[in-house]
PDB file of C-alpha atoms in Angstrom:
ATOM      1  CA  MET A   1      -0.209  -1.692  24.707  1.00 50.00           C
ATOM      2  CA  SER A   2       2.293  -2.818  22.080  1.00 59.00           C
ATOM      3  CA  TYR A   3       3.894  -0.237  19.822  1.00 69.00           C
ATOM      4  CA  THR A   4       2.514   0.053  16.295  1.00 78.00           C
ATOM      5  CA  VAL A   5       5.088   0.723  13.575  1.00 83.00           C
ATOM      6  CA  LEU A   6       4.937   4.016  11.682  1.00 91.00           C
ATOM      7  CA  ALA A   7       3.885   2.437   8.376  1.00 87.00           C
ATOM      8  CA  ARG A   8       0.722   1.127  10.011  1.00 88.00           C
ATOM      9  CA  ARG A   9      -0.075   4.135  12.206  1.00 89.00           C
ATOM     10  CA  TYR A  10       0.320   6.596   9.363  1.00 92.00           C
ATOM     11  CA  ARG A  11      -1.425   4.497   6.699  1.00 91.00           C
ATOM     12  CA  SER A  12      -3.772   6.550   4.492  1.00 93.00           C
ATOM     13  CA  GLN A  13      -7.381   6.252   5.656  1.00 94.00           C
ATOM     14  CA  ASP A  14      -9.271   7.727   2.693  1.00 95.00           C
ATOM     15  CA  PHE A  15      -8.755   8.865  -0.891  1.00 96.00           C
ATOM     16  CA  ASP A  16      -7.805  12.393   0.194  1.00 95.00           C
ATOM     17  CA  GLU A  17      -4.902  11.128   2.314  1.00 95.00           C
ATOM     18  CA  VAL A  18      -3.289   9.054  -0.435  1.00 96.00           C
ATOM     19  CA  VAL A  19       0.282  10.121  -1.135  1.00 96.00           C
ATOM     20  CA  GLY A  20       1.797   9.785  -4.592  1.00 95.00           C
ATOM     21  CA  GLN A  21      -1.089   7.914  -6.247  1.00 97.00           C
ATOM     22  CA  GLU A  22      -3.586  10.726  -6.599  1.00 96.00           C
ATOM     23  CA  ALA A  23      -4.578   9.821 -10.174  1.00 97.00           C
ATOM     24  CA  VAL A  24      -5.525   6.289  -9.140  1.00 98.00           C
ATOM     25  CA  ALA A  25      -7.441   7.577  -6.120  1.00 98.00           C
ATOM     26  CA  ARG A  26      -9.375  10.065  -8.225  1.00 97.00           C
ATOM     27  CA  THR A  27     -10.296   7.427 -10.828  1.00 98.00           C
ATOM     28  CA  LEU A  28     -11.528   4.956  -8.231  1.00 98.00           C
ATOM     29  CA  ARG A  29     -13.542   7.582  -6.392  1.00 97.00           C
ATOM     30  CA  ASN A  30     -15.135   8.701  -9.659  1.00 97.00           C
ATOM     31  CA  ALA A  31     -16.038   5.092 -10.472  1.00 97.00           C
ATOM     32  CA  ILE A  32     -17.998   4.863  -7.218  1.00 96.00           C
ATOM     33  CA  GLU A  33     -19.661   8.249  -7.632  1.00 96.00           C
ATOM     34  CA  GLN A  34     -20.691   7.437 -11.215  1.00 96.00           C
ATOM     35  CA  ASP A  35     -21.773   3.875 -10.351  1.00 94.00           C
ATOM     36  CA  ARG A  36     -19.252   2.378 -12.762  1.00 95.00           C
ATOM     37  CA  VAL A  37     -17.453  -0.031 -10.460  1.00 96.00           C
ATOM     38  CA  ALA A  38     -15.946  -3.030 -12.246  1.00 95.00           C
ATOM     39  CA  HIS A  39     -16.096  -6.510 -10.739  1.00 95.00           C
ATOM     40  CA  ALA A  40     -12.293  -6.976 -10.639  1.00 96.00           C
ATOM     41  CA  TYR A  41      -9.230  -4.727 -10.345  1.00 98.00           C
ATOM     42  CA  LEU A  42      -5.510  -5.392 -10.660  1.00 98.00           C
ATOM     43  CA  PHE A  43      -3.176  -3.098  -8.709  1.00 98.00           C
ATOM     44  CA  VAL A  44       0.418  -3.292  -9.977  1.00 98.00           C
ATOM     45  CA  GLY A  45       3.485  -1.663  -8.454  1.00 97.00           C
ATOM     46  CA  THR A  46       6.663  -2.157  -6.447  1.00 96.00           C
ATOM     47  CA  ARG A  47       6.559  -2.743  -2.709  1.00 94.00           C
ATOM     48  CA  GLY A  48       5.511   0.051  -0.377  1.00 95.00           C
ATOM     49  CA  VAL A  49       3.764   2.293  -2.918  1.00 97.00           C
ATOM     50  CA  GLY A  50       0.273   1.976  -1.450  1.00 96.00           C
ATOM     51  CA  LYS A  51      -1.434  -0.921  -3.250  1.00 97.00           C
ATOM     52  CA  THR A  52      -2.894  -2.596  -0.162  1.00 95.00           C
ATOM     53  CA  SER A  53      -3.795   0.735   1.435  1.00 95.00           C
ATOM     54  CA  MET A  54      -5.626   1.782  -1.727  1.00 97.00           C
ATOM     55  CA  ALA A  55      -7.398  -1.583  -1.856  1.00 97.00           C
ATOM     56  CA  ARG A  56      -8.650  -1.094   1.704  1.00 96.00           C
ATOM     57  CA  ILE A  57      -9.718   2.486   1.053  1.00 97.00           C
ATOM     58  CA  PHE A  58     -11.596   1.373  -2.072  1.00 97.00           C
ATOM     59  CA  ALA A  59     -13.195  -1.500  -0.173  1.00 96.00           C
ATOM     60  CA  LYS A  60     -14.206   0.864   2.640  1.00 95.00           C
ATOM     61  CA  ALA A  61     -15.864   3.189   0.137  1.00 95.00           C
ATOM     62  CA  LEU A  62     -17.754   0.210  -1.320  1.00 93.00           C
ATOM     63  CA  ALA A  63     -18.616  -1.821   1.768  1.00 88.00           C
ATOM     64  CA  GLY A  64     -18.147   0.486   4.749  1.00 81.00           C
ATOM     65  CA  GLY A  65     -20.539   2.821   6.484  1.00 82.00           C
ATOM     66  CA  SER A  66     -20.203   3.024  10.248  1.00 89.00           C
ATOM     67  CA  PRO A  67     -17.002   3.995  12.067  1.00 91.00           C
ATOM     68  CA  GLU A  68     -16.731   0.502  13.532  1.00 92.00           C
ATOM     69  CA  VAL A  69     -16.985  -1.172  10.137  1.00 92.00           C
ATOM     70  CA  ASP A  70     -14.608   1.315   8.531  1.00 93.00           C
ATOM     71  CA  LYS A  71     -12.018   0.658  11.227  1.00 92.00           C
ATOM     72  CA  ALA A  72     -12.363  -3.109  10.804  1.00 92.00           C
ATOM     73  CA  ILE A  73     -11.843  -2.794   7.061  1.00 94.00           C
ATOM     74  CA  MET A  74      -8.763  -0.601   7.411  1.00 93.00           C
ATOM     75  CA  THR A  75      -7.190  -3.042   9.868  1.00 90.00           C
ATOM     76  CA  GLY A  76      -8.004  -6.105   7.756  1.00 88.00           C
ATOM     77  CA  GLN A  77     -10.500  -7.554  10.261  1.00 90.00           C
ATOM     78  CA  ASP A  78     -13.858  -7.100   8.527  1.00 92.00           C
ATOM     79  CA  THR A  79     -16.129 -10.043   7.703  1.00 90.00           C
ATOM     80  CA  ASP A  80     -17.224  -8.653   4.327  1.00 93.00           C
ATOM     81  CA  VAL A  81     -13.771  -7.532   3.193  1.00 94.00           C
ATOM     82  CA  ILE A  82     -11.604 -10.615   3.078  1.00 92.00           C
ATOM     83  CA  GLU A  83      -7.847 -10.234   2.704  1.00 92.00           C
ATOM     84  CA  ILE A  84      -5.813 -13.150   1.428  1.00 91.00           C
ATOM     85  CA  ASP A  85      -2.026 -13.427   1.153  1.00 91.00           C
ATOM     86  CA  ALA A  86      -1.461 -15.553  -1.949  1.00 90.00           C
ATOM     87  CA  ALA A  87       2.132 -16.169  -0.869  1.00 84.00           C
ATOM     88  CA  SER A  88       0.877 -18.371   1.962  1.00 84.00           C
ATOM     89  CA  ASN A  89      -2.451 -19.436   0.398  1.00 80.00           C
ATOM     90  CA  SER A  90      -1.392 -20.436  -3.096  1.00 73.00           C
ATOM     91  CA  LYS A  91      -2.942 -23.901  -3.363  1.00 77.00           C
ATOM     92  CA  VAL A  92      -5.963 -24.621  -5.525  1.00 82.00           C
ATOM     93  CA  GLU A  93      -7.909 -26.009  -2.539  1.00 84.00           C
ATOM     94  CA  GLU A  94      -7.684 -22.640  -0.759  1.00 82.00           C
ATOM     95  CA  THR A  95      -8.804 -20.780  -3.876  1.00 82.00           C
ATOM     96  CA  ARG A  96     -11.739 -23.134  -4.357  1.00 83.00           C
ATOM     97  CA  GLU A  97     -12.794 -22.531  -0.751  1.00 85.00           C
ATOM     98  CA  LEU A  98     -12.672 -18.793  -1.402  1.00 81.00           C
ATOM     99  CA  ILE A  99     -14.793 -19.201  -4.516  1.00 81.00           C
ATOM    100  CA  ALA A 100     -17.290 -21.418  -2.726  1.00 83.00           C
ATOM    101  CA  ASN A 101     -17.817 -18.704  -0.114  1.00 86.00           C
ATOM    102  CA  CYS A 102     -18.476 -16.095  -2.823  1.00 87.00           C
ATOM    103  CA  VAL A 103     -22.066 -17.297  -3.132  1.00 84.00           C
ATOM    104  CA  TYR A 104     -22.900 -16.005   0.343  1.00 88.00           C
ATOM    105  CA  ARG A 105     -24.087 -12.406   0.374  1.00 90.00           C
ATOM    106  CA  PRO A 106     -22.402  -9.782   2.536  1.00 91.00           C
ATOM    107  CA  MET A 107     -23.586  -9.540   6.126  1.00 87.00           C
ATOM    108  CA  ARG A 108     -24.134  -5.759   6.137  1.00 83.00           C
ATOM    109  CA  GLY A 109     -23.440  -3.782   3.016  1.00 81.00           C
ATOM    110  CA  LYS A 110     -23.912  -4.099  -0.731  1.00 89.00           C
ATOM    111  CA  TYR A 111     -20.679  -5.886  -1.589  1.00 93.00           C
ATOM    112  CA  LYS A 112     -18.324  -8.591  -0.402  1.00 94.00           C
ATOM    113  CA  VAL A 113     -14.788  -7.599  -1.362  1.00 95.00           C
ATOM    114  CA  TYR A 114     -11.852  -9.975  -1.763  1.00 94.00           C
ATOM    115  CA  ILE A 115      -8.360  -8.456  -1.619  1.00 95.00           C
ATOM    116  CA  ILE A 116      -5.722 -10.936  -2.835  1.00 95.00           C
ATOM    117  CA  ASP A 117      -2.197  -9.695  -2.114  1.00 95.00           C
ATOM    118  CA  GLU A 118       0.801 -10.988  -4.085  1.00 95.00           C
ATOM    119  CA  VAL A 119      -1.655 -12.666  -6.439  1.00 95.00           C
ATOM    120  CA  HIS A 120       1.180 -13.721  -8.766  1.00 96.00           C
ATOM    121  CA  MET A 121       2.077 -16.383  -6.163  1.00 93.00           C
ATOM    122  CA  LEU A 122      -1.040 -18.442  -6.897  1.00 93.00           C
ATOM    123  CA  SER A 123      -0.458 -21.803  -8.548  1.00 90.00           C
ATOM    124  CA  SER A 124      -1.576 -22.444 -12.130  1.00 91.00           C
ATOM    125  CA  ALA A 125      -4.461 -24.582 -10.870  1.00 90.00           C
ATOM    126  CA  ALA A 126      -5.495 -21.845  -8.451  1.00 90.00           C
ATOM    127  CA  PHE A 127      -5.449 -19.251 -11.249  1.00 93.00           C
ATOM    128  CA  ASN A 128      -7.654 -21.525 -13.359  1.00 91.00           C
ATOM    129  CA  ALA A 129     -10.118 -21.861 -10.497  1.00 88.00           C
ATOM    130  CA  LEU A 130     -10.149 -18.079  -9.985  1.00 91.00           C
ATOM    131  CA  LEU A 131     -10.602 -17.436 -13.703  1.00 93.00           C
ATOM    132  CA  LYS A 132     -14.028 -19.119 -13.776  1.00 87.00           C
ATOM    133  CA  THR A 133     -15.311 -16.803 -11.045  1.00 89.00           C
ATOM    134  CA  LEU A 134     -13.838 -13.722 -12.707  1.00 91.00           C
ATOM    135  CA  GLU A 135     -15.696 -14.658 -15.911  1.00 88.00           C
ATOM    136  CA  GLU A 136     -19.074 -14.946 -14.184  1.00 87.00           C
ATOM    137  CA  PRO A 137     -18.798 -13.249 -10.763  1.00 87.00           C
ATOM    138  CA  PRO A 138     -21.766 -12.945  -8.405  1.00 91.00           C
ATOM    139  CA  GLU A 139     -23.165  -9.406  -8.544  1.00 92.00           C
ATOM    140  CA  HIS A 140     -22.355  -8.797  -4.869  1.00 94.00           C
ATOM    141  CA  VAL A 141     -18.634  -9.719  -5.170  1.00 95.00           C
ATOM    142  CA  LYS A 142     -15.672  -7.484  -6.051  1.00 96.00           C
ATOM    143  CA  PHE A 143     -12.076  -8.609  -6.450  1.00 96.00           C
ATOM    144  CA  ILE A 144      -8.958  -6.477  -5.915  1.00 97.00           C
ATOM    145  CA  LEU A 145      -5.768  -8.284  -6.923  1.00 97.00           C
ATOM    146  CA  CYS A 146      -2.420  -6.778  -5.907  1.00 97.00           C
ATOM    147  CA  THR A 147       0.966  -7.751  -7.307  1.00 97.00           C
ATOM    148  CA  THR A 148       4.561  -6.626  -7.552  1.00 97.00           C
ATOM    149  CA  GLU A 149       5.152  -8.890 -10.577  1.00 96.00           C
ATOM    150  CA  ALA A 150       2.425  -8.392 -13.157  1.00 96.00           C
ATOM    151  CA  GLN A 151       4.281 -10.479 -15.734  1.00 97.00           C
ATOM    152  CA  LYS A 152       3.552 -13.569 -13.619  1.00 96.00           C
ATOM    153  CA  VAL A 153      -0.215 -12.979 -13.656  1.00 97.00           C
ATOM    154  CA  PRO A 154      -1.796 -14.892 -16.578  1.00 96.00           C
ATOM    155  CA  ALA A 155      -3.101 -12.769 -19.428  1.00 97.00           C
ATOM    156  CA  THR A 156      -6.490 -14.455 -19.041  1.00 96.00           C
ATOM    157  CA  ILE A 157      -6.716 -13.060 -15.506  1.00 96.00           C
ATOM    158  CA  GLN A 158      -5.437  -9.601 -16.441  1.00 97.00           C
ATOM    159  CA  SER A 159      -7.904  -9.263 -19.322  1.00 96.00           C
ATOM    160  CA  ARG A 160     -10.806  -9.617 -16.880  1.00 95.00           C
ATOM    161  CA  CYS A 161      -9.542  -6.890 -14.546  1.00 97.00           C
ATOM    162  CA  GLN A 162      -9.233  -3.150 -14.710  1.00 97.00           C
ATOM    163  CA  ARG A 163      -5.519  -2.556 -14.273  1.00 98.00           C
ATOM    164  CA  PHE A 164      -3.973   0.328 -12.333  1.00 98.00           C
ATOM    165  CA  ASP A 165      -0.226   0.857 -12.327  1.00 98.00           C
ATOM    166  CA  PHE A 166       1.097   2.467  -9.141  1.00 98.00           C
ATOM    167  CA  GLN A 167       4.104   4.720  -9.692  1.00 96.00           C
ATOM    168  CA  ASN A 168       7.088   4.992  -7.400  1.00 97.00           C
ATOM    169  CA  ILE A 169       6.416   7.859  -4.989  1.00 97.00           C
ATOM    170  CA  SER A 170       8.515  10.951  -5.656  1.00 97.00           C
ATOM    171  CA  THR A 171      11.275  11.984  -3.282  1.00 97.00           C
ATOM    172  CA  ALA A 172       9.493  15.293  -2.677  1.00 97.00           C
ATOM    173  CA  ASP A 173       6.229  13.584  -1.682  1.00 97.00           C
ATOM    174  CA  ILE A 174       8.021  11.139   0.618  1.00 97.00           C
ATOM    175  CA  THR A 175       9.998  13.954   2.249  1.00 97.00           C
ATOM    176  CA  ALA A 176       6.826  15.974   2.891  1.00 97.00           C
ATOM    177  CA  HIS A 177       5.090  12.943   4.432  1.00 97.00           C
ATOM    178  CA  LEU A 178       8.095  12.127   6.612  1.00 97.00           C
ATOM    179  CA  SER A 179       8.021  15.708   7.868  1.00 97.00           C
ATOM    180  CA  ARG A 180       4.368  15.284   8.884  1.00 96.00           C
ATOM    181  CA  VAL A 181       5.167  11.992  10.586  1.00 96.00           C
ATOM    182  CA  ALA A 182       8.085  13.468  12.508  1.00 96.00           C
ATOM    183  CA  LYS A 183       5.862  16.312  13.669  1.00 95.00           C
ATOM    184  CA  GLY A 184       3.174  13.847  14.729  1.00 94.00           C
ATOM    185  CA  GLU A 185       5.731  11.836  16.679  1.00 93.00           C
ATOM    186  CA  LYS A 186       7.134  15.030  18.256  1.00 93.00           C
ATOM    187  CA  VAL A 187      10.561  14.168  16.865  1.00 94.00           C
ATOM    188  CA  LYS A 188      13.092  16.761  15.707  1.00 95.00           C
ATOM    189  CA  ALA A 189      14.601  15.871  12.338  1.00 96.00           C
ATOM    190  CA  ASP A 190      16.742  17.916   9.974  1.00 95.00           C
ATOM    191  CA  VAL A 191      15.270  18.580   6.548  1.00 95.00           C
ATOM    192  CA  ASP A 192      18.441  17.226   4.964  1.00 95.00           C
ATOM    193  CA  LEU A 193      17.999  13.985   6.906  1.00 96.00           C
ATOM    194  CA  LEU A 194      14.391  13.552   5.784  1.00 97.00           C
ATOM    195  CA  HIS A 195      15.372  14.218   2.178  1.00 96.00           C
ATOM    196  CA  ALA A 196      18.187  11.641   2.392  1.00 96.00           C
ATOM    197  CA  VAL A 197      15.833   9.025   3.851  1.00 97.00           C
ATOM    198  CA  ALA A 198      13.350   9.696   1.071  1.00 97.00           C
ATOM    199  CA  ARG A 199      16.049   9.221  -1.571  1.00 96.00           C
ATOM    200  CA  LEU A 200      17.257   5.984   0.014  1.00 95.00           C
ATOM    201  CA  ALA A 201      13.705   4.628  -0.038  1.00 96.00           C
ATOM    202  CA  SER A 202      13.722   4.624  -3.873  1.00 95.00           C
ATOM    203  CA  GLY A 203      10.027   5.405  -4.214  1.00 96.00           C
ATOM    204  CA  SER A 204       8.732   3.183  -1.399  1.00 97.00           C
ATOM    205  CA  MET A 205       6.890   4.999   1.381  1.00 97.00           C
ATOM    206  CA  ARG A 206       6.960   1.921   3.588  1.00 95.00           C
ATOM    207  CA  ASP A 207      10.753   1.637   3.280  1.00 96.00           C
ATOM    208  CA  ALA A 208      11.101   5.331   4.117  1.00 97.00           C
ATOM    209  CA  LEU A 209       8.951   5.010   7.232  1.00 96.00           C
ATOM    210  CA  SER A 210      10.824   1.878   8.310  1.00 95.00           C
ATOM    211  CA  LEU A 211      14.134   3.698   8.053  1.00 96.00           C
ATOM    212  CA  LEU A 212      12.769   6.707   9.929  1.00 96.00           C
ATOM    213  CA  TYR A 213      11.589   4.369  12.688  1.00 94.00           C
ATOM    214  CA  ARG A 214      15.104   2.893  12.976  1.00 94.00           C
ATOM    215  CA  LEU A 215      16.567   6.382  13.254  1.00 95.00           C
ATOM    216  CA  MET A 216      14.059   7.354  15.935  1.00 94.00           C
ATOM    217  CA  ALA A 217      14.956   4.234  17.898  1.00 92.00           C
ATOM    218  CA  ALA A 218      18.692   4.950  17.553  1.00 93.00           C
ATOM    219  CA  ALA A 219      18.447   8.593  18.649  1.00 92.00           C
ATOM    220  CA  ASP A 220      18.603   9.630  22.285  1.00 90.00           C
ATOM    221  CA  LYS A 221      15.472  11.159  23.787  1.00 87.00           C
ATOM    222  CA  GLY A 222      15.151  14.776  22.657  1.00 87.00           C
ATOM    223  CA  GLU A 223      18.027  14.453  20.196  1.00 91.00           C
ATOM    224  CA  THR A 224      17.617  15.949  16.736  1.00 94.00           C
ATOM    225  CA  ILE A 225      17.943  13.278  14.057  1.00 95.00           C
ATOM    226  CA  THR A 226      20.663  14.324  11.606  1.00 94.00           C
ATOM    227  CA  LEU A 227      22.548  12.999   8.610  1.00 93.00           C
ATOM    228  CA  ASP A 228      25.402  12.041  10.925  1.00 92.00           C
ATOM    229  CA  LEU A 229      23.147   9.528  12.697  1.00 93.00           C
ATOM    230  CA  LEU A 230      21.967   8.124   9.370  1.00 94.00           C
ATOM    231  CA  GLU A 231      25.567   7.643   8.208  1.00 92.00           C
ATOM    232  CA  LYS A 232      26.472   5.848  11.447  1.00 91.00           C
ATOM    233  CA  LEU A 233      23.364   3.663  11.378  1.00 91.00           C
ATOM    234  CA  LEU A 234      23.809   2.526   7.792  1.00 89.00           C
ATOM    235  CA  GLY A 235      27.588   2.633   7.646  1.00 84.00           C
ATOM    236  CA  LEU A 236      27.565   5.268   4.911  1.00 70.00           C
ATOM    237  CA  PRO A 237      30.759   7.173   4.043  1.00 67.00           C
ATOM    238  CA  ASP A 238      31.159  10.604   5.580  1.00 62.00           C
ATOM    239  CA  ARG A 239      29.609  13.055   3.096  1.00 56.00           C
ATOM    240  CA  ARG A 240      32.193  15.673   4.099  1.00 52.00           C
ATOM    241  CA  ARG A 241      34.866  13.541   2.460  1.00 51.00           C
ATOM    242  CA  LEU A 242      32.834  13.029  -0.713  1.00 46.00           C
ATOM    243  CA  LEU A 243      31.509  16.546  -1.401  1.00 48.00           C
ATOM    244  CA  PRO A 244      33.508  19.705  -2.051  1.00 52.00           C
ATOM    245  CA  PRO A 245      33.096  22.681   0.334  1.00 50.00           C
ATOM    246  CA  GLY A 246      29.696  24.321   0.005  1.00 52.00           C
ATOM    247  CA  ARG A 247      28.044  21.137  -1.239  1.00 48.00           C
ATOM    248  CA  LEU A 248      27.200  19.436   2.032  1.00 47.00           C
ATOM    249  CA  ARG A 249      23.460  19.628   1.382  1.00 53.00           C
ATOM    250  CA  PRO A 250      22.075  16.865  -0.845  1.00 52.00           C
ATOM    251  CA  ALA A 251      21.432  17.973  -4.418  1.00 52.00           C
ATOM    252  CA  PRO A 252      17.757  18.640  -5.226  1.00 55.00           C
ATOM    253  CA  ALA A 253      15.943  15.561  -6.476  1.00 52.00           C
ATOM    254  CA  ARG A 254      14.989  15.411 -10.119  1.00 51.00           C
ATOM    255  CA  HIS A 255      11.545  13.999 -10.999  1.00 48.00           C
TER     256      HIS A 255
END
């Protein structure tokens, strides 16, 4: 079997596992419990902060049920939860095909959910085609639009969505998650190293996990991953030459 990267293997599977976006998770879960689910949502945030994961978790809560269906939704392979990458499907013809398929009811559950990633990449004509459906959506259809550049999404589209802004994940939260991942992978890693990786990720969990994966691949079997390995891998200056004696540990992060 092929190896699955850390960012995919340790992707949050439900609202309780979400890291760094607890307020968004709580609001979405409450919307379902109170039967106040809107027809369209706009998830805004920088890369790697959990927008697509949250969209899948939300879709699973709306359209899932059995373990098989839940797994299909979380891996982007479900027939009632359709994921579209607007970066490679930006033409108006593709959007019109999506809209035409909206009329068909879901095969199993109550809703058909469309997750459109990088929605800002749609053409003007495609946005206009989407707007008509957002104005008068079928009752069985929900839209979740994700973007890293909200300013490129027309105001007419945004006004028809409930917007959620995803914050950069704190260094402390990333460090704690990296520690859990290292334990799950049976890898020894210094706390200072995990903290440094979290800081370098600049709020992106995916970037942090990608860097940790590179460090794991660079380390010898059984070797403890340390700051020295990170400095060699990234070509960083030796911290011993930059910090005075007694200050070799990274300074605590401020949030």
